[in-house]
PDB file of C-alpha atoms in Angstrom:
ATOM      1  CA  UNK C   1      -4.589 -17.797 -23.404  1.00 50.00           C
ATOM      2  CA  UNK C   2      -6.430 -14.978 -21.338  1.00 64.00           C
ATOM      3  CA  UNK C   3      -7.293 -11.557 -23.434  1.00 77.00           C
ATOM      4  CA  UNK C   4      -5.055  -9.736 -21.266  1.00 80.00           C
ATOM      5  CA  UNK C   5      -2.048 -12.301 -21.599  1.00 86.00           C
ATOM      6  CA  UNK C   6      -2.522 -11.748 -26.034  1.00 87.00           C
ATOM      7  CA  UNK C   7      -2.629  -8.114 -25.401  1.00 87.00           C
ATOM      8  CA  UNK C   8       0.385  -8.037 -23.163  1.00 88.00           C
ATOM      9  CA  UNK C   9       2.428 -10.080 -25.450  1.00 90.00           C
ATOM     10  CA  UNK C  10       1.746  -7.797 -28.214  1.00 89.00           C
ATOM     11  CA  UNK C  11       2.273  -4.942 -25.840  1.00 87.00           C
ATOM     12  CA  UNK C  12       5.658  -6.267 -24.690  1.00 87.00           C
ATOM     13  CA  UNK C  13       7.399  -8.569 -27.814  1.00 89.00           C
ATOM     14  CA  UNK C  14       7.979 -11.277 -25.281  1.00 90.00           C
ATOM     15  CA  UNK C  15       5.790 -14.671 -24.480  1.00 92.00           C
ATOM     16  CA  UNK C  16       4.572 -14.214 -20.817  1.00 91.00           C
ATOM     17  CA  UNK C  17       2.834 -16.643 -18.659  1.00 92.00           C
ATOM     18  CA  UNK C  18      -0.024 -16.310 -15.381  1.00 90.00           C
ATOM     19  CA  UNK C  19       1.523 -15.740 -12.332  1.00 87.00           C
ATOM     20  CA  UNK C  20      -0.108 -16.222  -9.330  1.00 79.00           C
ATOM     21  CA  UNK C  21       1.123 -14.341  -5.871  1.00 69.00           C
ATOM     22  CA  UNK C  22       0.015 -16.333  -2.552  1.00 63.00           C
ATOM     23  CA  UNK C  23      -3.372 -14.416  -1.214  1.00 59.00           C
ATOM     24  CA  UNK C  24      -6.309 -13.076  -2.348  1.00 54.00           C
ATOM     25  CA  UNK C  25      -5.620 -10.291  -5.341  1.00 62.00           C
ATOM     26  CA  UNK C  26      -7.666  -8.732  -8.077  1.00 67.00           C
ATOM     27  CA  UNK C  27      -5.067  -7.419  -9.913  1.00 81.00           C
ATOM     28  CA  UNK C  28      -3.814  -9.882 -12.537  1.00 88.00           C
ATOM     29  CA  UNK C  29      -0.253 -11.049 -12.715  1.00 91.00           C
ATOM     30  CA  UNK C  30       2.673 -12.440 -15.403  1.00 94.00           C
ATOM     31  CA  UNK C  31       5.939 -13.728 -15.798  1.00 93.00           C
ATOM     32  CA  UNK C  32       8.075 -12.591 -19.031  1.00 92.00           C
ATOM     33  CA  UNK C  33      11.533 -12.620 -19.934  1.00 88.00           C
ATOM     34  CA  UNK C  34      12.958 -11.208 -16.930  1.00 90.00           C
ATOM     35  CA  UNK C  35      10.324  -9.073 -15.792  1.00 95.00           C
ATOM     36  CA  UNK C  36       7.238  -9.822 -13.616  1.00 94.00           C
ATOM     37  CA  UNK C  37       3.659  -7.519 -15.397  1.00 94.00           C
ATOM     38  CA  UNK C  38       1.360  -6.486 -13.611  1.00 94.00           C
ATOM     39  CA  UNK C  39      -2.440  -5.773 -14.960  1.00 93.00           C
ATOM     40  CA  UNK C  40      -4.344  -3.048 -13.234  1.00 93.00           C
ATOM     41  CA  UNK C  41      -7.858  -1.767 -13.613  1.00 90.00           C
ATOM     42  CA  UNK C  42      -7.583   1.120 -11.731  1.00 90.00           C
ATOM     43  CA  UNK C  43      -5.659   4.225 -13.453  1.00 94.00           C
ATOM     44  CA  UNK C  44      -5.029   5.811 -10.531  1.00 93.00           C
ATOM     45  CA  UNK C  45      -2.845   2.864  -9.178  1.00 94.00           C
ATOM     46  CA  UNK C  46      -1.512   3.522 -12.554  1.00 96.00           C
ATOM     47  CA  UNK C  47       0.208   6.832 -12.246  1.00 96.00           C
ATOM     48  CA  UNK C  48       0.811   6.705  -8.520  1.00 96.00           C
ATOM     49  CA  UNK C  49       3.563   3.385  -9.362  1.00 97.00           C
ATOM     50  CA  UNK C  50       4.916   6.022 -12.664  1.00 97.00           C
ATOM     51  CA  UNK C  51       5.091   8.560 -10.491  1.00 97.00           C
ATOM     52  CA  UNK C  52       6.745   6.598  -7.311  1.00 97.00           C
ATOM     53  CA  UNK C  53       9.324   4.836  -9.367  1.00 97.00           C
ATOM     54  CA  UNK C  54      12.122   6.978  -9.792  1.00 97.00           C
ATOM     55  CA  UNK C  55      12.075   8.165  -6.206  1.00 97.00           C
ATOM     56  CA  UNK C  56      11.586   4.576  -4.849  1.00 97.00           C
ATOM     57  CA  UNK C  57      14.243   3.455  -6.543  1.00 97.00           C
ATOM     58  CA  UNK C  58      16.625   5.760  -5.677  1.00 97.00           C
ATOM     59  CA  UNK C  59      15.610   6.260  -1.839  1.00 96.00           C
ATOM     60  CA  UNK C  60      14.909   2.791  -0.992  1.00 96.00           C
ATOM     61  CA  UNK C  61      18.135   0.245  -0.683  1.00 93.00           C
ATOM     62  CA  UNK C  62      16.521  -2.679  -3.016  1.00 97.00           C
ATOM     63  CA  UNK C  63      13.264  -2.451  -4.625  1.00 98.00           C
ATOM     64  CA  UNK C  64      12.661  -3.995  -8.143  1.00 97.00           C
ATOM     65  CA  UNK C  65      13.254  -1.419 -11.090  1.00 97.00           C
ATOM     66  CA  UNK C  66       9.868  -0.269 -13.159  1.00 98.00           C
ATOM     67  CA  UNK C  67      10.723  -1.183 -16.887  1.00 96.00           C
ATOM     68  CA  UNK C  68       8.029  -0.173 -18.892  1.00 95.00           C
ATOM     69  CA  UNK C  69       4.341   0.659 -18.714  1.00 96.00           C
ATOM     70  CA  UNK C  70       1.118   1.098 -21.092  1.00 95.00           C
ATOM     71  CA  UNK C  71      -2.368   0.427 -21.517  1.00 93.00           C
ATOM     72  CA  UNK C  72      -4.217  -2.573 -22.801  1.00 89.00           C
ATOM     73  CA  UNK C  73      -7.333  -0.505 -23.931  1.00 81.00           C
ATOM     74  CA  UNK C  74     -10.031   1.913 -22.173  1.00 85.00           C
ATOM     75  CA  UNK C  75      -9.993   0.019 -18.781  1.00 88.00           C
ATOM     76  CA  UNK C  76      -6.618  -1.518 -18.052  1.00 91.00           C
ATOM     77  CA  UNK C  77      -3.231  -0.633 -17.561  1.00 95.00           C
ATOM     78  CA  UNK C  78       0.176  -2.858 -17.345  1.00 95.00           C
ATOM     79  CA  UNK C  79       3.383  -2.090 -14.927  1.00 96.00           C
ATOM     80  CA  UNK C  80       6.208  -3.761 -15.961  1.00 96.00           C
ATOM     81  CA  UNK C  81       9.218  -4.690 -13.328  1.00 97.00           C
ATOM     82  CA  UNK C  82      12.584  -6.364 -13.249  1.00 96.00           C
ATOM     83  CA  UNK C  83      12.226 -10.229 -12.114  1.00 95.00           C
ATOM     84  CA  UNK C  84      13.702 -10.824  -8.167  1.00 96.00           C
ATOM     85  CA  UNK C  85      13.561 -14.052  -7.134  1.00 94.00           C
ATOM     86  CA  UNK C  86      11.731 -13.631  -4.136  1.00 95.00           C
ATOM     87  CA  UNK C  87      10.691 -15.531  -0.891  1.00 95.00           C
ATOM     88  CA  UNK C  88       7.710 -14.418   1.327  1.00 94.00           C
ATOM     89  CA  UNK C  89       8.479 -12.388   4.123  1.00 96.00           C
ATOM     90  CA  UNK C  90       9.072 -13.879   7.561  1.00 95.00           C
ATOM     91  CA  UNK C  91       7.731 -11.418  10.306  1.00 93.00           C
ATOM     92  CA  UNK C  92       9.920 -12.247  13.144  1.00 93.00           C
ATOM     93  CA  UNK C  93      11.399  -9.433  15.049  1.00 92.00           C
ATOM     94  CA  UNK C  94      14.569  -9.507  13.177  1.00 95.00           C
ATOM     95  CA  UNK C  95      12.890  -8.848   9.876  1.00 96.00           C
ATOM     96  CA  UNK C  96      10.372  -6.518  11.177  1.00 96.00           C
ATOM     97  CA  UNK C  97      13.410  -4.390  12.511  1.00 96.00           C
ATOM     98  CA  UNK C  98      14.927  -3.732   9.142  1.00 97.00           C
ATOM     99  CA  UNK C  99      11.339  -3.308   7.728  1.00 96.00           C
ATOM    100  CA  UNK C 100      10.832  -0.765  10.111  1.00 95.00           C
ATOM    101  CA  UNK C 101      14.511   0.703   9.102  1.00 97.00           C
ATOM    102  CA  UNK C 102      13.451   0.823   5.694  1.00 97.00           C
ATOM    103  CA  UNK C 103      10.682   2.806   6.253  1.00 97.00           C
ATOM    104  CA  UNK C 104      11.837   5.787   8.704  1.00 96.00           C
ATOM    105  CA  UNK C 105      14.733   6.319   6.294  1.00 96.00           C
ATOM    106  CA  UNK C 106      12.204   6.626   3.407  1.00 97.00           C
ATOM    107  CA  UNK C 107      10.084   8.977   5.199  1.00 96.00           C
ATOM    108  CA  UNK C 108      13.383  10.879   6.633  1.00 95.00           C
ATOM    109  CA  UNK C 109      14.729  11.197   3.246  1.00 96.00           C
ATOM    110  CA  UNK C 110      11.817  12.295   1.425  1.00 96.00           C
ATOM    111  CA  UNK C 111      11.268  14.987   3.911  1.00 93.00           C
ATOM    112  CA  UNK C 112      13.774  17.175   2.630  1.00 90.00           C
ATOM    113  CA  UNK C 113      12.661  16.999  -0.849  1.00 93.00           C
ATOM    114  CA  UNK C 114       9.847  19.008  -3.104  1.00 90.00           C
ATOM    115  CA  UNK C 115       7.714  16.434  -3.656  1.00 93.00           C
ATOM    116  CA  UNK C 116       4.265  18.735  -3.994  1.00 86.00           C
ATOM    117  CA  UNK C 117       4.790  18.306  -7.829  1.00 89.00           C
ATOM    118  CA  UNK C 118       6.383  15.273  -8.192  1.00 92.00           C
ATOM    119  CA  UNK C 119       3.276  13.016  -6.698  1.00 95.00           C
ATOM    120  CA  UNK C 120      -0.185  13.162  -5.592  1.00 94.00           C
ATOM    121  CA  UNK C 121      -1.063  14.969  -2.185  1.00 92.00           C
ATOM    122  CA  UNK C 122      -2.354  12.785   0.029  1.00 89.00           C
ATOM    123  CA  UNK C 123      -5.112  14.329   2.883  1.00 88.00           C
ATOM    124  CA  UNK C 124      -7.204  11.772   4.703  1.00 87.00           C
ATOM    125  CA  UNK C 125     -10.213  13.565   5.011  1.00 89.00           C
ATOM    126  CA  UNK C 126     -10.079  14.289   1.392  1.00 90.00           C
ATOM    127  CA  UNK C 127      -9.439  10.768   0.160  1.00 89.00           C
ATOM    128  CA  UNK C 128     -11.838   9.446   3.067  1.00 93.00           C
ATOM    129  CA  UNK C 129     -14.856  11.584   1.702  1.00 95.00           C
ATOM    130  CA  UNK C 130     -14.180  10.069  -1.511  1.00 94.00           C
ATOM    131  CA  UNK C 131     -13.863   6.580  -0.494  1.00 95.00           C
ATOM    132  CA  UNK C 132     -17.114   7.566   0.856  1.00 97.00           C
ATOM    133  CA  UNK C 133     -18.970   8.677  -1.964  1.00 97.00           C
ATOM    134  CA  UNK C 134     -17.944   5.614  -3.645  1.00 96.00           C
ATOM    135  CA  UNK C 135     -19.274   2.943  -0.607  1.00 97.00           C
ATOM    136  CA  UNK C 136     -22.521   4.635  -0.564  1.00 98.00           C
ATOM    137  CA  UNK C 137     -23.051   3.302  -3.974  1.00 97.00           C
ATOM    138  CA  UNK C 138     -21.770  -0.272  -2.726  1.00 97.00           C
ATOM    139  CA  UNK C 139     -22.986  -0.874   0.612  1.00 97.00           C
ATOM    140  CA  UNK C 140     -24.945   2.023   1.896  1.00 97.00           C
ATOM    141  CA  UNK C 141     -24.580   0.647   5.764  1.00 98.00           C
ATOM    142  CA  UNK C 142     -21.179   0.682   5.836  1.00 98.00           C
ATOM    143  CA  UNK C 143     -21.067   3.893   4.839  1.00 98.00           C
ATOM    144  CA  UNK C 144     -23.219   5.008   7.600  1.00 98.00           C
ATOM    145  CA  UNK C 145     -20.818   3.453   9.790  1.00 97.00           C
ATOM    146  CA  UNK C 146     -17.836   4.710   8.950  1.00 97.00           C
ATOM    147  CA  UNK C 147     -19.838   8.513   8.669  1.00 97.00           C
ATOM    148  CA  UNK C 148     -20.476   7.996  12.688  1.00 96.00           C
ATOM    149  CA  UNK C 149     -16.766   6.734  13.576  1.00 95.00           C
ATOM    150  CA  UNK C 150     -15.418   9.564  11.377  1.00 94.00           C
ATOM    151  CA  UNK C 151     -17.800  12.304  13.407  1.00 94.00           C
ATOM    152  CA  UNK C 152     -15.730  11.468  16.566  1.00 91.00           C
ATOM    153  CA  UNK C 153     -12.530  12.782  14.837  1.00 87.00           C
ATOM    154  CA  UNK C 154     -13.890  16.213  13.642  1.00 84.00           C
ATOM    155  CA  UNK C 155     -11.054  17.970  15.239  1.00 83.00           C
ATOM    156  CA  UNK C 156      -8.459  16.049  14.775  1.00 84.00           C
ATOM    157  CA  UNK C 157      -5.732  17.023  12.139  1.00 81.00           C
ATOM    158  CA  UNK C 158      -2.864  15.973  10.291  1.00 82.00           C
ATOM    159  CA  UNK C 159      -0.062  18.297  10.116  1.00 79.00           C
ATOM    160  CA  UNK C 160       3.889  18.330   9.514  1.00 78.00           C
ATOM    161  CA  UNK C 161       6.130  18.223   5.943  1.00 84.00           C
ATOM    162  CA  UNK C 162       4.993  15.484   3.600  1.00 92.00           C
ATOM    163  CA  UNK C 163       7.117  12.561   3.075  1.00 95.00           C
ATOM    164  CA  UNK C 164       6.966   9.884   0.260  1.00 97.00           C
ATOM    165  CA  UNK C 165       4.532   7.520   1.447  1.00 97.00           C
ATOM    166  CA  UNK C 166       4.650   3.948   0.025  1.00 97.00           C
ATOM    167  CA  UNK C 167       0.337   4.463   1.040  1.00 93.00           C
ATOM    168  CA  UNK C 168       0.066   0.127   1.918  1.00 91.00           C
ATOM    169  CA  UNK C 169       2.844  -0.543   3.869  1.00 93.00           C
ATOM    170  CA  UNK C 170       2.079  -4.526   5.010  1.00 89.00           C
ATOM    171  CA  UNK C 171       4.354  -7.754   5.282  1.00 92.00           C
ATOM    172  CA  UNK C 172       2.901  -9.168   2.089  1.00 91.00           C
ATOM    173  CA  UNK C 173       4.620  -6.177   0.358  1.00 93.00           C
ATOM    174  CA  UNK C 174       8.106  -7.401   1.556  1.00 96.00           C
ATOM    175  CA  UNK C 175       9.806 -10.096   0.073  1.00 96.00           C
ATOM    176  CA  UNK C 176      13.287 -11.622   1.052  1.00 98.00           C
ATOM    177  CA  UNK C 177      16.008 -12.712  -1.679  1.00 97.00           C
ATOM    178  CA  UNK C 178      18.549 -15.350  -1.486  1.00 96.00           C
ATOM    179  CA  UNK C 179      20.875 -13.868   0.520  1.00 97.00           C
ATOM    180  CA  UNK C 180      18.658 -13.285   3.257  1.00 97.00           C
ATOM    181  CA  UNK C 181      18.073  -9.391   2.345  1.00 98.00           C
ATOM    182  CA  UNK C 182      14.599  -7.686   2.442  1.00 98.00           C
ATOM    183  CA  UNK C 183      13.284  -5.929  -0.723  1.00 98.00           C
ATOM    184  CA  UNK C 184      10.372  -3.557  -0.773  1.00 98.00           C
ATOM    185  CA  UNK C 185       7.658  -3.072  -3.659  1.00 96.00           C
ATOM    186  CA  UNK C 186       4.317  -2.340  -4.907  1.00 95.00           C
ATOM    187  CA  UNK C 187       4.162   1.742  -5.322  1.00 97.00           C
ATOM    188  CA  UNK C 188       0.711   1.571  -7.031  1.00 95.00           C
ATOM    189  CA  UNK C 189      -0.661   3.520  -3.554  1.00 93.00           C
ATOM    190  CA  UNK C 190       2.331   5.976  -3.302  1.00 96.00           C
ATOM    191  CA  UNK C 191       1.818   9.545  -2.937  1.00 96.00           C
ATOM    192  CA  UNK C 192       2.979  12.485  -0.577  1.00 95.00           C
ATOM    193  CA  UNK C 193       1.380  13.257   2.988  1.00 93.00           C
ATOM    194  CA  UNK C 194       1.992  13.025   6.575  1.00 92.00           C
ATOM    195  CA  UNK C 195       4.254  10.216   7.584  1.00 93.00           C
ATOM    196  CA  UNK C 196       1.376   8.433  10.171  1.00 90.00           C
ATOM    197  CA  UNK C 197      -1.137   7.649   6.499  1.00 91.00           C
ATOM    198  CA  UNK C 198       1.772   4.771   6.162  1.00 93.00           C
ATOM    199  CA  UNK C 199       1.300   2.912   9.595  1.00 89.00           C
ATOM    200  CA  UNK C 200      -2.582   2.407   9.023  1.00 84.00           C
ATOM    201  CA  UNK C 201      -2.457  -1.282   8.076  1.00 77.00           C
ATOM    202  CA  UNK C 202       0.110  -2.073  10.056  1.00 81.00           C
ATOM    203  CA  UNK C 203      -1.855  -0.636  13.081  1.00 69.00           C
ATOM    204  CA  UNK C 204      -4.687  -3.615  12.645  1.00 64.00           C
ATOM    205  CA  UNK C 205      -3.045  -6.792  12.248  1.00 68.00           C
ATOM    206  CA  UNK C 206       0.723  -6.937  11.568  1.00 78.00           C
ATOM    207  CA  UNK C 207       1.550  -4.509  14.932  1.00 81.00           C
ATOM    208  CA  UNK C 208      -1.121  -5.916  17.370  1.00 77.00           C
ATOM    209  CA  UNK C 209       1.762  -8.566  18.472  1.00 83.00           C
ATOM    210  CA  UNK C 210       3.860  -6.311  21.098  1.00 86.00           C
ATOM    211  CA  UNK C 211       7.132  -7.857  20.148  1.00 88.00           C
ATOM    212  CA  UNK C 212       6.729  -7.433  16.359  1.00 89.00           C
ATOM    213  CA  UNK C 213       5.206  -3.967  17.736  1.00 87.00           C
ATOM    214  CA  UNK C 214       8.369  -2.515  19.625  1.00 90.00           C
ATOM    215  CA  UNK C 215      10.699  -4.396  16.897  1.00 93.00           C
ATOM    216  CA  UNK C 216       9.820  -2.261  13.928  1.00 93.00           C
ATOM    217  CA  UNK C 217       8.943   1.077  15.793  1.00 91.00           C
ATOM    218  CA  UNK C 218      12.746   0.515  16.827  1.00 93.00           C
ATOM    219  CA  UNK C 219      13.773   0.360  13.710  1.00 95.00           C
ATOM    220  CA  UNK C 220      11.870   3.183  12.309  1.00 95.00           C
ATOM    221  CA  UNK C 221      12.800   5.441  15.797  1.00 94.00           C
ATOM    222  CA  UNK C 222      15.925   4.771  14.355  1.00 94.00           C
ATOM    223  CA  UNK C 223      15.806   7.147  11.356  1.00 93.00           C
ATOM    224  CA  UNK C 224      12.579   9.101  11.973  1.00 91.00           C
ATOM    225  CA  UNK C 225      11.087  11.123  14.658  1.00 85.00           C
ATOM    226  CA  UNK C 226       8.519   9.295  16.217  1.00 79.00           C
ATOM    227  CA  UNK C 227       4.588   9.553  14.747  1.00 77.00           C
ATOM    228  CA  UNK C 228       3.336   6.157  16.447  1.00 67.00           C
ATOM    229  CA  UNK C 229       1.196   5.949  18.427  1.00 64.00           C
ATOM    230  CA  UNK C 230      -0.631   9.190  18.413  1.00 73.00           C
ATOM    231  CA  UNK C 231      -4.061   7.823  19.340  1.00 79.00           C
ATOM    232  CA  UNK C 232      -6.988  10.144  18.033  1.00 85.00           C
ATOM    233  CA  UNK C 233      -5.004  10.609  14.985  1.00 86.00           C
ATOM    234  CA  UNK C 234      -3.733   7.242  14.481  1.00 85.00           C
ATOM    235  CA  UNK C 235      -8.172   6.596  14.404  1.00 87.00           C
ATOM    236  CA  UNK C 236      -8.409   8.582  12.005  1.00 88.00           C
ATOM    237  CA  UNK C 237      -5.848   7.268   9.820  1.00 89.00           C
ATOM    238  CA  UNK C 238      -7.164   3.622  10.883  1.00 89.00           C
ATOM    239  CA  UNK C 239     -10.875   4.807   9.475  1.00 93.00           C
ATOM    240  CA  UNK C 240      -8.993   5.700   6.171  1.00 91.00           C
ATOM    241  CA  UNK C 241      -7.868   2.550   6.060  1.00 90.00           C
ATOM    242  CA  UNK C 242     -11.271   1.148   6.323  1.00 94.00           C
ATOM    243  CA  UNK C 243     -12.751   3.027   3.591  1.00 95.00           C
ATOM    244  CA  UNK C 244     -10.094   2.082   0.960  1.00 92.00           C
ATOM    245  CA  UNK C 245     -10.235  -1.942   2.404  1.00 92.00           C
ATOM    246  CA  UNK C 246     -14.154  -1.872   2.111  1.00 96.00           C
ATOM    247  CA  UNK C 247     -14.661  -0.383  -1.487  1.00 95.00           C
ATOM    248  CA  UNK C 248     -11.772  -2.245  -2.931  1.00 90.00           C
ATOM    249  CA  UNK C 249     -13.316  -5.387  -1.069  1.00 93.00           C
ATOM    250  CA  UNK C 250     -16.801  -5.101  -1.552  1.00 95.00           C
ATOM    251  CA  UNK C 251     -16.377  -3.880  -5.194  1.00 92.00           C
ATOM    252  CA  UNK C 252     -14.425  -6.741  -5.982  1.00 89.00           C
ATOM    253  CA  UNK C 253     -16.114  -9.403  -4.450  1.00 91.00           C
ATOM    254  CA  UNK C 254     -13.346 -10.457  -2.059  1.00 90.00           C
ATOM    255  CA  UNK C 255     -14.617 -11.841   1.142  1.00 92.00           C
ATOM    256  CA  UNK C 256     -11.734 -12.752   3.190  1.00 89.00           C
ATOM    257  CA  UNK C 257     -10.741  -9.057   2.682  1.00 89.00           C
ATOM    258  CA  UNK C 258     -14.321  -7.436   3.091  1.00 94.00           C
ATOM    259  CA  UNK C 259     -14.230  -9.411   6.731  1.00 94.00           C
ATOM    260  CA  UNK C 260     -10.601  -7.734   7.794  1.00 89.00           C
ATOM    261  CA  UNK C 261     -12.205  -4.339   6.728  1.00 92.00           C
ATOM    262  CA  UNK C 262     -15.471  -5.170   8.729  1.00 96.00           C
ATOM    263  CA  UNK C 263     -13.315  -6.160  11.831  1.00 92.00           C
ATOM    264  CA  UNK C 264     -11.272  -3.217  11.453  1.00 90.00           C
ATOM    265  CA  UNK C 265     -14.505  -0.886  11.718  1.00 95.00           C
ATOM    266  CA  UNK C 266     -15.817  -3.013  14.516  1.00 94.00           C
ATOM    267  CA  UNK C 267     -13.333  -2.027  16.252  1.00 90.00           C
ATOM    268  CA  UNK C 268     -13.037   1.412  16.037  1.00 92.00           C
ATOM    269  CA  UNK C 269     -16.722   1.836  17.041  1.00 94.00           C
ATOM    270  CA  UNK C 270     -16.290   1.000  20.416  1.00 85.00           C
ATOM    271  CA  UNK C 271     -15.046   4.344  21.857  1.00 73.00           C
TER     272      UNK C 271
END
């Protein structure tokens, strides 16, 4: 049995066993009675899932419950959530639709509420800066790069109410139960800030098909005003992205994941 599976049983009164989600994670996973744990190392991912929670839970139609939480000593941190039998998500148009629904009511419905206390502020240039003080320790040259793309944006702002962002918004974050319906989780990147921060992955791979494109801007046009595509903005929130994939990438040793964040850079060099 791993450290961290001891700890969490004496953390939680309950056996639990490894879990392991399809793709390539760092974060480490378990089963328990009812509940799927999740191990983090990071303590901001921490609070930003405490924090989320309640809101989540009560703005979005069917997301798994947060049970419990804790540490496991100086450098990790546990999430505990209620166990949905789940099925990956299946990005046809359909889907993507009521994806896309899901979202623009979130971000419609959090609009009217007071949120500026409630979670962290997110500003891209702020977070950006700091994603690149911490890739100039990692990879020096990719933080060059991203310094020249991000010159080309000096101008551009962000402005509007903040919303509840879910902050990584992808199809492996989707999951589809039994009866065909779509739930939505992993909060550990939530915060507050303009609505575009949440479209930054999907703007790279999961929206590049025009179909799946048009399908969930539909469904998010549905409930939202539109934010997509705003093009020297959407850049800039596309270069935010690229930070956050290349430090948790490159810090973690995950290749397949450091080469989506390279690609992403690549191309947002070329003017």
């Amino acid at each position: 049995m791993s450290s961290a599976a001891g700890e969490l049983e004496r953390a939680l009164g309950v056996p639990v066993t490894p879990w392991q989600r399809a793709g390539e994670f760092h974060n480490q996973h378990f089963r328990a009675d009812g509940s799927f744990v999740k191990v983090l190392d990071n303590p901001a991912c921490h609070r930003h899932a405490i924090q989320a929670a309640p809101l989540a839970e009560a703005l979005v139609p069917r997301t798994p419950r947060l049970l419990g939480y804790g540490e496991l000593g100086p450098d990790r941190w546990w999430l505990s959530y209620e166990w949905v039998e789940l099925a990956p998500f299946d990005p046809v148009p359909e889907a993507v639709e009521t994806a896309g629904e899901m979202l623009g009511r979130l971000h419609r419905a959090s609009a009217a509420l007071d949120l500026t206390d409630r979670l962290d502020h997110l500003d891209p240039r702020a977070e950006l800066d700091h994603r690149l003080s911490v890739l100039d320790r990692i990879d020096g040259e990719a933080a060059a790069r991203v310094r020249r793309v991000r010159d080309r944006f000096d101008g551009v702002e962000l402005t509007g109410p903040p919303v509840l962002l879910h902050g990584d918004v992808h199809w492996k974050n989707f999951g589809v139960d039994e009866r065909g319906a779509i739930w939505w989780f992993d909060w550990e990147d939530a915060g507050c800030g303009h609505p575009l921060l949440d479209f930054g992955e999907l703007a790279a791979f999961p929206l590049s098909d025009p179909a799946v494109r048009d399908a969930f801007l539909r469904g998010y046009h549905r409930h939202a005003d539109p934010v997509y595509p705003w093009p020297e903005a959407m850049a800039l929130v596309r270069l935010h992205t690229v930070a956050g994939v290349l430090v948790y990438a490159l810090a973690r040793d995950l290749p397949k994941f450091a080469r989506q964040g390279f690609a992403l850079l690549e191309a947002l060099e070329t003017p």
